[in-house]
Short mmCIF file of C-alpha atoms (C1' of nucleotides) in Angstrom, two decimals:
data_model
loop_
_atom_site.label_atom_id
_atom_site.label_comp_id
_atom_site.label_asym_id
_atom_site.label_seq_id
_atom_site.Cartn_x
_atom_site.Cartn_y
_atom_site.Cartn_z
CA UNK A 1 85.32 107.11 112.57
CA UNK A 2 82.20 104.98 112.57
CA UNK A 3 84.00 101.61 112.74
CA UNK A 4 85.44 101.86 116.23
CA UNK A 5 86.23 98.86 118.39
CA UNK A 6 83.00 99.42 120.29
CA UNK A 7 81.07 98.55 117.17
CA UNK A 8 82.83 95.26 116.80
CA UNK A 9 80.49 93.32 119.03
CA UNK A 10 77.53 94.58 117.11
CA UNK A 11 79.25 93.73 113.85
CA UNK A 12 80.42 90.34 115.01
CA UNK A 13 83.45 88.63 113.60
CA UNK A 14 83.15 90.03 110.11
CA UNK A 15 83.53 93.71 109.59
CA UNK A 16 81.06 93.87 106.78
CA UNK A 17 82.53 96.82 104.95
CA UNK A 18 86.22 96.82 105.64
CA UNK A 19 87.29 98.00 102.23
CA UNK A 20 85.25 101.18 102.58
CA UNK A 21 86.33 101.62 106.17
CA UNK A 22 90.00 101.43 105.18
CA UNK A 23 89.51 104.09 102.53
CA UNK A 24 87.74 106.31 105.03
CA UNK A 25 90.53 105.75 107.54
CA UNK A 26 93.15 106.60 104.92
CA UNK A 27 91.38 109.86 104.15
CA UNK A 28 91.25 110.77 107.83
CA UNK A 29 94.93 109.99 108.23
CA UNK A 30 95.91 111.92 105.09
CA UNK A 31 93.96 114.87 106.45
CA UNK A 32 95.87 114.68 109.69
CA UNK A 33 99.38 113.92 108.47
CA UNK A 34 99.59 114.12 104.70
CA UNK A 35 99.69 111.31 102.12
CA UNK A 36 103.05 110.10 103.40
CA UNK A 37 102.03 110.28 107.01
CA UNK A 38 100.16 107.06 107.48
CA UNK A 39 100.92 103.38 107.36
CA UNK A 40 98.98 100.29 106.46
CA UNK A 41 98.93 99.39 110.14
CA UNK A 42 97.56 102.84 111.02
CA UNK A 43 94.67 102.33 108.64
CA UNK A 44 93.91 98.92 110.11
CA UNK A 45 93.96 100.33 113.62
CA UNK A 46 91.68 103.20 112.66
CA UNK A 47 89.25 100.70 111.16
CA UNK A 48 89.34 98.68 114.36
CA UNK A 49 90.76 95.60 112.77
CA UNK A 50 93.88 93.43 113.09
CA UNK A 51 96.98 94.47 111.10
CA UNK A 52 96.64 91.47 108.81
CA UNK A 53 93.07 92.20 107.77
CA UNK A 54 93.76 94.89 105.14
CA UNK A 55 95.67 92.35 103.05
CA UNK A 56 92.35 90.76 102.19
CA UNK A 57 91.42 93.93 100.31
CA UNK A 58 94.57 95.66 99.12
CA UNK A 59 97.88 94.27 97.92
CA UNK A 60 99.76 96.90 99.93
CA UNK A 61 99.71 100.45 101.15
CA UNK A 62 100.31 101.85 97.69
CA UNK A 63 97.31 100.01 96.30
CA UNK A 64 95.17 101.56 99.01
CA UNK A 65 96.52 105.01 98.21
CA UNK A 66 95.89 104.48 94.51
CA UNK A 67 92.32 103.49 95.26
CA UNK A 68 91.86 106.65 97.29
CA UNK A 69 93.25 108.69 94.39
CA UNK A 70 90.99 106.93 91.90
CA UNK A 71 87.91 107.60 94.00
CA UNK A 72 89.07 111.19 94.32
CA UNK A 73 89.34 111.65 90.58
CA UNK A 74 85.91 110.13 90.09
CA UNK A 75 84.35 112.43 92.64
CA UNK A 76 86.27 115.33 91.12
CA UNK A 77 85.07 114.52 87.59
CA UNK A 78 81.49 114.26 88.85
CA UNK A 79 81.62 117.59 90.59
CA UNK A 80 83.23 119.34 87.63
CA UNK A 81 80.70 117.82 85.29
CA UNK A 82 77.79 118.88 87.45
CA UNK A 83 79.20 122.40 87.69
CA UNK A 84 79.67 122.64 83.95
CA UNK A 85 76.10 121.41 83.52
CA UNK A 86 76.35 120.95 79.78
CA UNK A 87 77.30 124.57 79.33
CA UNK A 88 74.05 125.87 80.79
CA UNK A 89 72.98 128.62 81.10
CA UNK A 90 75.79 129.84 78.85
CA UNK A 91 79.43 128.90 78.26
CA UNK A 92 80.87 131.82 80.22
CA UNK A 93 78.67 131.32 83.26
CA UNK A 94 79.16 127.57 83.10
CA UNK A 95 82.92 128.01 82.92
CA UNK A 96 82.83 130.21 85.99
CA UNK A 97 80.91 127.51 87.82
CA UNK A 98 83.45 124.95 86.68
CA UNK A 99 86.33 126.99 88.04
CA UNK A 100 84.60 127.43 91.35
CA UNK A 101 84.02 123.69 91.56
CA UNK A 102 87.73 123.05 90.94
CA UNK A 103 88.75 125.30 93.81
CA UNK A 104 85.96 124.07 96.05
CA UNK A 105 87.19 120.52 95.63
CA UNK A 106 90.74 121.46 96.64
CA UNK A 107 89.36 123.30 99.63
CA UNK A 108 86.78 120.81 100.82
CA UNK A 109 88.62 117.60 100.02
CA UNK A 110 92.28 118.27 100.76
CA UNK A 111 92.89 114.61 101.49
CA UNK A 112 91.60 113.47 98.12
CA UNK A 113 93.39 116.35 96.45
CA UNK A 114 96.71 115.41 98.03
CA UNK A 115 96.28 111.74 97.15
CA UNK A 116 95.46 112.66 93.56
CA UNK A 117 98.16 115.20 92.90
CA UNK A 118 100.86 114.86 95.51
CA UNK A 119 101.11 111.28 96.62
CA UNK A 120 103.90 110.68 94.11
CA UNK A 121 102.10 107.63 92.77
CA UNK A 122 103.70 106.25 89.63
CA UNK A 123 101.66 107.50 86.70
CA UNK A 124 100.96 104.03 85.31
CA UNK A 125 100.26 102.19 88.55
CA UNK A 126 96.64 101.54 87.74
CA UNK A 127 94.62 101.75 84.56
CA UNK A 128 91.45 102.75 86.37
CA UNK A 129 93.32 105.52 88.12
CA UNK A 130 94.59 107.14 84.96
CA UNK A 131 91.21 106.71 83.28
CA UNK A 132 89.52 108.50 86.16
CA UNK A 133 92.05 111.31 85.81
CA UNK A 134 91.33 111.53 82.11
CA UNK A 135 87.62 111.75 82.81
CA UNK A 136 88.16 114.80 84.98
CA UNK A 137 90.26 116.52 82.35
CA UNK A 138 87.67 115.67 79.69
CA UNK A 139 85.21 118.01 81.39
CA UNK A 140 87.65 120.89 81.07
CA UNK A 141 88.29 119.97 77.48
CA UNK A 142 84.57 119.94 76.75
CA UNK A 143 84.21 123.39 78.27
CA UNK A 144 87.05 124.77 76.17
CA UNK A 145 85.43 123.30 73.12
CA UNK A 146 82.12 125.03 73.78
CA UNK A 147 83.87 128.33 74.40
CA UNK A 148 85.98 128.15 71.27
CA UNK A 149 82.90 127.27 69.23
CA UNK A 150 81.49 130.71 69.95
CA UNK A 151 84.34 132.27 68.00
CA UNK A 152 84.34 132.59 64.23
CA UNK A 153 86.33 129.77 62.66
CA UNK A 154 89.18 131.92 61.44
CA UNK A 155 89.90 133.24 64.94
CA UNK A 156 89.44 129.96 66.75
CA UNK A 157 92.44 128.90 68.87
CA UNK A 158 93.34 125.24 69.40
CA UNK A 159 90.85 123.80 71.84
CA UNK A 160 93.39 121.59 73.56
CA UNK A 161 95.60 124.56 74.30
CA UNK A 162 92.75 126.56 75.76
CA UNK A 163 91.70 123.69 77.99
CA UNK A 164 95.26 123.26 79.21
CA UNK A 165 95.55 126.95 80.03
CA UNK A 166 92.37 126.86 82.04
CA UNK A 167 93.42 123.68 83.76
CA UNK A 168 96.85 125.02 84.64
CA UNK A 169 95.53 128.31 85.96
CA UNK A 170 92.91 126.56 88.07
CA UNK A 171 95.38 124.00 89.30
CA UNK A 172 97.99 126.61 90.15
CA UNK A 173 95.56 128.68 92.17
CA UNK A 174 94.12 125.60 93.85
CA UNK A 175 97.53 124.22 94.81
CA UNK A 176 98.96 127.49 96.03
CA UNK A 177 96.00 129.25 97.58
CA UNK A 178 92.82 127.26 97.79
CA UNK A 179 93.74 123.88 99.26
CA UNK A 180 92.21 123.18 102.62
CA UNK A 181 95.38 122.00 104.37
CA UNK A 182 98.57 123.29 105.93
CA UNK A 183 100.33 123.96 102.62
CA UNK A 184 97.83 126.68 101.69
CA UNK A 185 99.34 130.14 101.25
CA UNK A 186 97.65 133.28 102.51
CA UNK A 187 96.00 135.47 99.92
CA UNK A 188 94.48 138.95 100.26
CA UNK A 189 91.44 137.92 98.21
CA UNK A 190 89.17 134.97 97.65
CA UNK A 191 90.87 132.39 95.41
CA UNK A 192 87.61 132.09 93.50
CA UNK A 193 87.73 135.77 92.61
CA UNK A 194 91.37 135.51 91.59
CA UNK A 195 90.58 132.63 89.26
CA UNK A 196 87.50 134.28 87.81
CA UNK A 197 89.37 137.50 87.06
CA UNK A 198 92.22 135.56 85.47
CA UNK A 199 89.93 133.55 83.26
CA UNK A 200 88.02 136.65 82.17
CA UNK A 201 91.22 138.44 81.19
CA UNK A 202 92.42 135.35 79.37
CA UNK A 203 89.17 135.00 77.43
CA UNK A 204 89.30 138.68 76.57
CA UNK A 205 92.70 137.99 75.12
CA UNK A 206 91.17 135.26 72.98
CA UNK A 207 88.64 137.74 71.69
CA UNK A 208 85.82 136.26 73.75
CA UNK A 209 84.32 139.27 75.45
CA UNK A 210 81.74 138.99 78.16
CA UNK A 211 79.01 140.78 76.21
CA UNK A 212 78.85 138.17 73.49
CA UNK A 213 78.55 135.15 75.70
CA UNK A 214 76.99 135.86 79.05
CA UNK B 1 127.83 110.98 95.77
CA UNK B 2 131.27 112.37 96.45
CA UNK B 3 131.42 111.47 100.14
CA UNK B 4 131.55 107.70 99.86
CA UNK B 5 133.09 105.43 102.45
CA UNK B 6 136.18 105.12 100.30
CA UNK B 7 136.92 108.77 100.87
CA UNK B 8 136.81 108.37 104.60
CA UNK B 9 140.44 107.45 105.00
CA UNK B 10 141.50 110.46 103.03
CA UNK B 11 139.19 112.63 105.04
CA UNK B 12 140.18 111.12 108.34
CA UNK B 13 137.99 111.11 111.38
CA UNK B 14 136.22 114.34 110.64
CA UNK B 15 134.07 114.56 107.59
CA UNK B 16 134.84 118.19 106.96
CA UNK B 17 131.64 119.13 105.24
CA UNK B 18 128.94 116.90 106.60
CA UNK B 19 126.19 119.47 106.59
CA UNK B 20 126.55 119.99 102.86
CA UNK B 21 126.95 116.28 102.25
CA UNK B 22 123.70 115.56 104.09
CA UNK B 23 121.85 118.10 102.00
CA UNK B 24 123.28 116.58 98.82
CA UNK B 25 122.31 113.12 100.01
CA UNK B 26 118.78 114.30 100.80
CA UNK B 27 118.45 115.70 97.28
CA UNK B 28 119.62 112.44 95.75
CA UNK B 29 117.18 110.48 97.87
CA UNK B 30 114.28 112.82 97.09
CA UNK B 31 115.09 112.41 93.42
CA UNK B 32 114.95 108.67 93.79
CA UNK B 33 111.99 108.23 96.11
CA UNK B 34 110.18 111.50 96.68
CA UNK B 35 110.33 113.85 99.68
CA UNK B 36 108.67 111.27 101.91
CA UNK B 37 110.86 108.46 100.71
CA UNK B 38 113.96 108.95 102.75
CA UNK B 39 114.94 108.77 106.38
CA UNK B 40 117.50 110.48 108.54
CA UNK B 41 119.42 107.22 108.66
CA UNK B 42 119.35 106.97 104.87
CA UNK B 43 120.92 110.37 104.57
CA UNK B 44 123.65 109.46 107.05
CA UNK B 45 124.37 106.26 105.16
CA UNK B 46 124.56 108.07 101.85
CA UNK B 47 127.00 110.54 103.38
CA UNK B 48 129.13 107.65 104.65
CA UNK B 49 128.69 108.52 108.29
CA UNK B 50 127.27 106.90 111.43
CA UNK B 51 123.53 107.32 112.10
CA UNK B 52 124.22 109.58 115.06
CA UNK B 53 126.33 112.07 113.14
CA UNK B 54 123.53 114.07 111.48
CA UNK B 55 122.29 115.16 114.89
CA UNK B 56 125.33 117.43 115.14
CA UNK B 57 123.89 119.45 112.26
CA UNK B 58 120.12 119.10 112.19
CA UNK B 59 117.60 118.76 114.97
CA UNK B 60 115.74 116.08 113.03
CA UNK B 61 114.72 114.93 109.60
CA UNK B 62 112.21 117.75 109.22
CA UNK B 63 114.87 120.36 109.90
CA UNK B 64 117.00 118.83 107.16
CA UNK B 65 114.07 118.89 104.75
CA UNK B 66 113.31 122.50 105.64
CA UNK B 67 116.92 123.41 104.94
CA UNK B 68 116.71 121.74 101.55
CA UNK B 69 113.53 123.68 100.79
CA UNK B 70 115.12 126.94 101.90
CA UNK B 71 118.14 126.40 99.68
CA UNK B 72 115.77 125.52 96.87
CA UNK B 73 113.85 128.77 97.23
CA UNK B 74 117.07 130.72 97.29
CA UNK B 75 118.33 129.07 94.15
CA UNK B 76 114.92 129.53 92.58
CA UNK B 77 114.82 133.23 93.44
CA UNK B 78 118.31 133.68 92.01
CA UNK B 79 117.46 131.98 88.77
CA UNK B 80 114.20 133.88 88.36
CA UNK B 81 115.97 137.14 89.10
CA UNK B 82 118.71 136.44 86.61
CA UNK B 83 116.13 135.52 83.95
CA UNK B 84 114.15 138.69 84.59
CA UNK B 85 117.37 140.66 84.32
CA UNK B 86 115.85 143.91 85.47
CA UNK B 87 113.33 143.84 82.68
CA UNK B 88 115.96 143.90 79.95
CA UNK B 89 115.77 144.03 77.01
CA UNK B 90 112.04 144.78 77.42
CA UNK B 91 109.30 143.74 79.83
CA UNK B 92 107.65 141.30 77.44
CA UNK B 93 110.84 139.53 76.50
CA UNK B 94 112.04 139.53 80.09
CA UNK B 95 108.75 138.04 81.25
CA UNK B 96 109.10 135.28 78.72
CA UNK B 97 112.56 134.53 80.05
CA UNK B 98 111.17 134.52 83.57
CA UNK B 99 108.51 131.99 82.66
CA UNK B 100 111.07 129.77 80.99
CA UNK B 101 113.23 129.92 84.08
CA UNK B 102 110.29 128.87 86.25
CA UNK B 103 109.64 125.78 84.15
CA UNK B 104 113.32 125.01 83.76
CA UNK B 105 113.72 124.94 87.51
CA UNK B 106 110.85 122.48 87.92
CA UNK B 107 112.37 120.33 85.20
CA UNK B 108 116.01 120.45 86.19
CA UNK B 109 115.61 120.45 89.94
CA UNK B 110 112.69 118.17 90.68
CA UNK B 111 114.07 117.33 94.10
CA UNK B 112 114.27 120.96 95.19
CA UNK B 113 110.89 121.61 93.62
CA UNK B 114 109.28 118.75 95.51
CA UNK B 115 110.87 119.81 98.79
CA UNK B 116 109.69 123.38 98.26
CA UNK B 117 106.13 122.73 97.20
CA UNK B 118 105.14 119.21 98.13
CA UNK B 119 106.99 118.18 101.26
CA UNK B 120 104.00 119.22 103.36
CA UNK B 121 106.24 121.27 105.61
CA UNK B 122 104.29 123.43 108.05
CA UNK B 123 104.19 126.93 106.60
CA UNK B 124 105.72 128.56 109.67
CA UNK B 125 108.38 126.00 110.47
CA UNK B 126 111.28 128.33 109.75
CA UNK B 127 111.52 132.05 109.29
CA UNK B 128 114.35 131.82 106.81
CA UNK B 129 112.35 129.35 104.77
CA UNK B 130 109.34 131.59 104.37
CA UNK B 131 111.56 134.59 103.69
CA UNK B 132 113.30 132.72 100.90
CA UNK B 133 109.89 131.84 99.47
CA UNK B 134 108.89 135.49 99.60
CA UNK B 135 112.05 136.49 97.77
CA UNK B 136 111.16 134.22 94.87
CA UNK B 137 107.67 135.62 94.65
CA UNK B 138 109.03 139.17 94.81
CA UNK B 139 110.67 138.66 91.43
CA UNK B 140 107.32 137.82 89.87
CA UNK B 141 105.78 140.78 91.58
CA UNK B 142 108.48 143.08 90.22
CA UNK B 143 107.88 141.78 86.71
CA UNK B 144 104.14 142.38 86.98
CA UNK B 145 104.85 145.87 88.17
CA UNK B 146 107.03 146.68 85.18
CA UNK B 147 104.43 145.30 82.80
CA UNK B 148 101.55 147.18 84.35
CA UNK B 149 103.58 150.37 84.25
CA UNK B 150 103.52 150.26 80.46
CA UNK B 151 99.75 150.72 80.53
CA UNK B 152 98.09 154.12 80.90
CA UNK B 153 97.08 154.74 84.49
CA UNK B 154 93.36 154.50 83.90
CA UNK B 155 93.61 151.00 82.41
CA UNK B 156 96.14 149.68 84.88
CA UNK B 157 95.07 146.50 86.68
CA UNK B 158 96.14 145.72 90.26
CA UNK B 159 99.77 144.63 90.14
CA UNK B 160 99.38 142.04 92.84
CA UNK B 161 96.61 140.34 90.95
CA UNK B 162 98.62 140.21 87.75
CA UNK B 163 101.61 138.74 89.52
CA UNK B 164 99.42 136.09 91.14
CA UNK B 165 97.90 135.15 87.80
CA UNK B 166 101.31 134.72 86.25
CA UNK B 167 102.55 132.80 89.24
CA UNK B 168 99.55 130.48 89.26
CA UNK B 169 99.70 129.79 85.53
CA UNK B 170 103.44 129.08 85.70
CA UNK B 171 103.06 126.96 88.79
CA UNK B 172 100.17 125.01 87.34
CA UNK B 173 102.04 124.20 84.15
CA UNK B 174 105.21 123.38 86.04
CA UNK B 175 103.46 121.08 88.51
CA UNK B 176 101.38 119.27 85.94
CA UNK B 177 103.60 119.13 82.87
CA UNK B 178 107.12 120.38 83.36
CA UNK B 179 108.42 118.74 86.52
CA UNK B 180 111.31 116.41 85.97
CA UNK B 181 109.98 113.47 87.98
CA UNK B 182 107.49 110.63 87.83
CA UNK B 183 104.46 112.82 88.50
CA UNK B 184 104.88 114.71 85.21
CA UNK B 185 101.99 114.35 82.78
CA UNK B 186 102.49 113.88 79.07
CA UNK B 187 101.82 116.88 76.88
CA UNK B 188 101.68 117.16 73.07
CA UNK B 189 103.73 120.35 73.12
CA UNK B 190 106.62 121.93 74.97
CA UNK B 191 105.49 123.24 78.37
CA UNK B 192 107.48 126.39 77.65
CA UNK B 193 105.40 127.05 74.55
CA UNK B 194 102.18 126.38 76.42
CA UNK B 195 103.14 128.90 79.07
CA UNK B 196 104.31 131.50 76.61
CA UNK B 197 101.10 131.28 74.61
CA UNK B 198 99.01 131.51 77.77
CA UNK B 199 100.84 134.55 79.04
CA UNK B 200 100.58 136.29 75.67
CA UNK B 201 96.84 135.71 75.51
CA UNK B 202 96.48 136.92 79.08
CA UNK B 203 98.48 140.07 78.42
CA UNK B 204 96.42 140.70 75.31
CA UNK B 205 93.40 140.53 77.55
CA UNK B 206 94.96 143.20 79.75
CA UNK B 207 95.40 145.40 76.70
CA UNK B 208 99.14 144.81 76.55
CA UNK B 209 99.73 143.86 72.94
CA UNK B 210 103.05 142.57 71.71
CA UNK B 211 103.62 145.42 69.27
CA UNK B 212 103.75 148.03 72.00
CA UNK B 213 106.23 146.30 74.21
CA UNK B 214 108.52 143.90 72.43
"C1'" DT C 1 157.92 126.91 118.02
"C1'" DG C 2 155.90 123.72 121.55
"C1'" DT C 3 152.72 122.32 124.57
"C1'" DA C 4 148.48 121.98 127.27
"C1'" DC C 5 143.91 122.17 127.01
"C1'" DA C 6 139.15 123.14 125.41
"C1'" DT C 7 136.11 122.30 121.97
"C1'" DC C 8 134.31 120.21 118.04
"C1'" DA C 9 132.58 116.50 115.20
"C1'" DG C 10 132.61 112.26 114.77
"C1'" DT C 11 131.95 106.78 116.52
"C1'" DG C 12 129.57 102.60 117.62
"C1'" DA C 13 126.79 100.10 120.62
"C1'" DA C 14 122.48 99.95 122.51
"C1'" DC C 15 117.47 100.59 123.30
"C1'" DG C 16 112.63 100.45 122.47
"C1'" DC C 17 109.37 100.76 118.95
"C1'" DG C 18 106.30 100.08 115.21
"C1'" DC C 19 106.01 98.45 110.65
"C1'" DG C 20 105.22 95.01 106.93
"C1'" DT C 21 104.27 90.53 106.19
"C1'" DT C 22 103.35 85.60 106.88
"C1'" DC C 23 101.01 81.80 108.92
"C1'" DA C 24 97.86 78.46 110.62
"C1'" DC C 25 93.69 79.22 112.47
"C1'" DT C 26 88.55 80.01 113.01
"C1'" DG C 27 84.07 82.18 113.09
"C1'" DA C 28 80.50 83.62 109.80
"C1'" DT C 29 78.18 83.25 105.59
"C1'" DG C 30 76.28 81.26 101.44
"C1'" DT C 31 74.63 77.40 98.88
"C1'" DA C 32 73.47 72.65 97.06
"C1'" DC C 33 70.60 69.13 97.86
"C1'" DT D 1 63.28 73.48 106.23
"C1'" DG D 2 67.75 71.20 107.63
"C1'" DT D 3 72.11 69.97 107.03
"C1'" DA D 4 76.75 69.45 105.12
"C1'" DC D 5 80.22 71.72 103.20
"C1'" DA D 6 82.94 75.28 100.69
"C1'" DT D 7 84.35 79.72 100.87
"C1'" DC D 8 85.07 84.08 102.75
"C1'" DA D 9 86.95 87.49 105.88
"C1'" DG D 10 88.62 87.97 109.76
"C1'" DT D 11 92.22 86.79 114.16
"C1'" DG D 12 96.43 86.91 116.77
"C1'" DA D 13 100.96 85.50 117.35
"C1'" DA D 14 105.25 85.75 115.42
"C1'" DC D 15 109.33 87.24 112.69
"C1'" DG D 16 112.92 90.11 111.01
"C1'" DC D 17 113.99 94.71 110.07
"C1'" DG D 18 115.23 99.43 110.11
"C1'" DC D 19 114.36 103.69 112.28
"C1'" DG D 20 115.00 107.43 115.71
"C1'" DT D 21 117.46 108.57 119.46
"C1'" DT D 22 120.65 108.47 123.39
"C1'" DC D 23 125.04 107.71 125.47
"C1'" DA D 24 129.73 107.63 126.89
"C1'" DC D 25 133.46 107.78 124.17
"C1'" DT D 26 137.46 109.54 121.26
"C1'" DG D 27 140.11 111.37 117.47
"C1'" DA D 28 141.01 115.86 115.31
"C1'" DT D 29 141.35 120.68 115.43
"C1'" DG D 30 142.12 125.28 117.16
"C1'" DT D 31 144.13 128.39 120.38
"C1'" DA D 32 146.43 130.65 124.48
"C1'" DC D 33 150.61 131.24 126.34
#
DNA sequence: TGTACATCAGTGAACGCGCGTTCACTGATGTAC
DNA sequence: TGTACATCAGTGAACGCGCGTTCACTGATGTAC
């Protein structure tokens, strides 16, 4: 928490970066108590500011949460995109990197992850929020496309379906076993290995064997 | 809500079934506002009882939530077990029924589902709760076992891994696309079909083709 | 079958507390000239 | 470079509200004899 009361004198009357500080405080509080476990007043306190101050930046608590979720999806999309790396060095290897990035995000950013997927935000609360979510899914879709393209046309499955399968498997493993918070279930193996094995078996089932694509 | 204030006269001073009524009220409230969206006092009000009454039955709000989750897991395990039906008429068909039951539960019982998987209850809060969760997973494990047993020993994958893959895929699809609440995402196909296709491809990848097992 | 009594499962009033929100305000900052 | 002024981003006091929890209580129920 870099915006403690001590800093206030240095900062003077104006905070300077309250919007960012409130988001950071929300993330800390979500980490500690879950997405439902903090209040607008909590966030203000953590940012070292009066309870009325947040209203200058967010309509209400839900708007703050939605902003956290939006930022989460943007970070998520970035990390997935970087991991996919335009399908380099090859679609299979790139897909493995993508899967690892999915799980790593759930593990390293449980607060974002919870805000994105479990804060029970109405789906249509914010256009920017749903667009950021779409951007993250688009990376998966792109990966499925590249993988399907390596199959001869007559044996090519629907790309959308493949991307949804990969998404669901990743999401299931992340939510059950890889998340970095209290809801994580124990597992006698690394979640990354579980996901990788599952994807390999699935791709085998599609007729995409490792030899052709590694 | 069958325990309204109107009924009180009929019931007299004692409620008669307050514990059950509180659980029912909690489910209604979770349906309406999510697992974080109700209070102990809300539940008492919905049950037509004074705010002090629930303390006769639950230590606090969290204990009530945990009881809801436990009941949910028990119901879930029952429904999965009935769908699996001891592997009848054949493992492939029975597995399909099992998958459908998983998604149907998420769709028809969103309140239970949310309490079970998204209420952020500490994993060790209640022994009965985690045992009920284990019972549900045991059904999936049993199914994986039966499926693996149809493969020759030298090509048999680890049963635990297979059961986790099926669990994760089902859970991912249920959480993202099949849940019966506001967090459900739109999908251009039936979630049941998406799951069935995914499982078939996966089993193909394991070397379990439909012809051998239907 | 009656009766006395223990126990159970509620009541309702009370409390302290923290939250969300509003309000008039004021210190700090930016800008036009 | 100074100055006047508009705007911005905070303060802090106040409010009504509902929650969690406790308490002494009491009506209803069950049971021993």
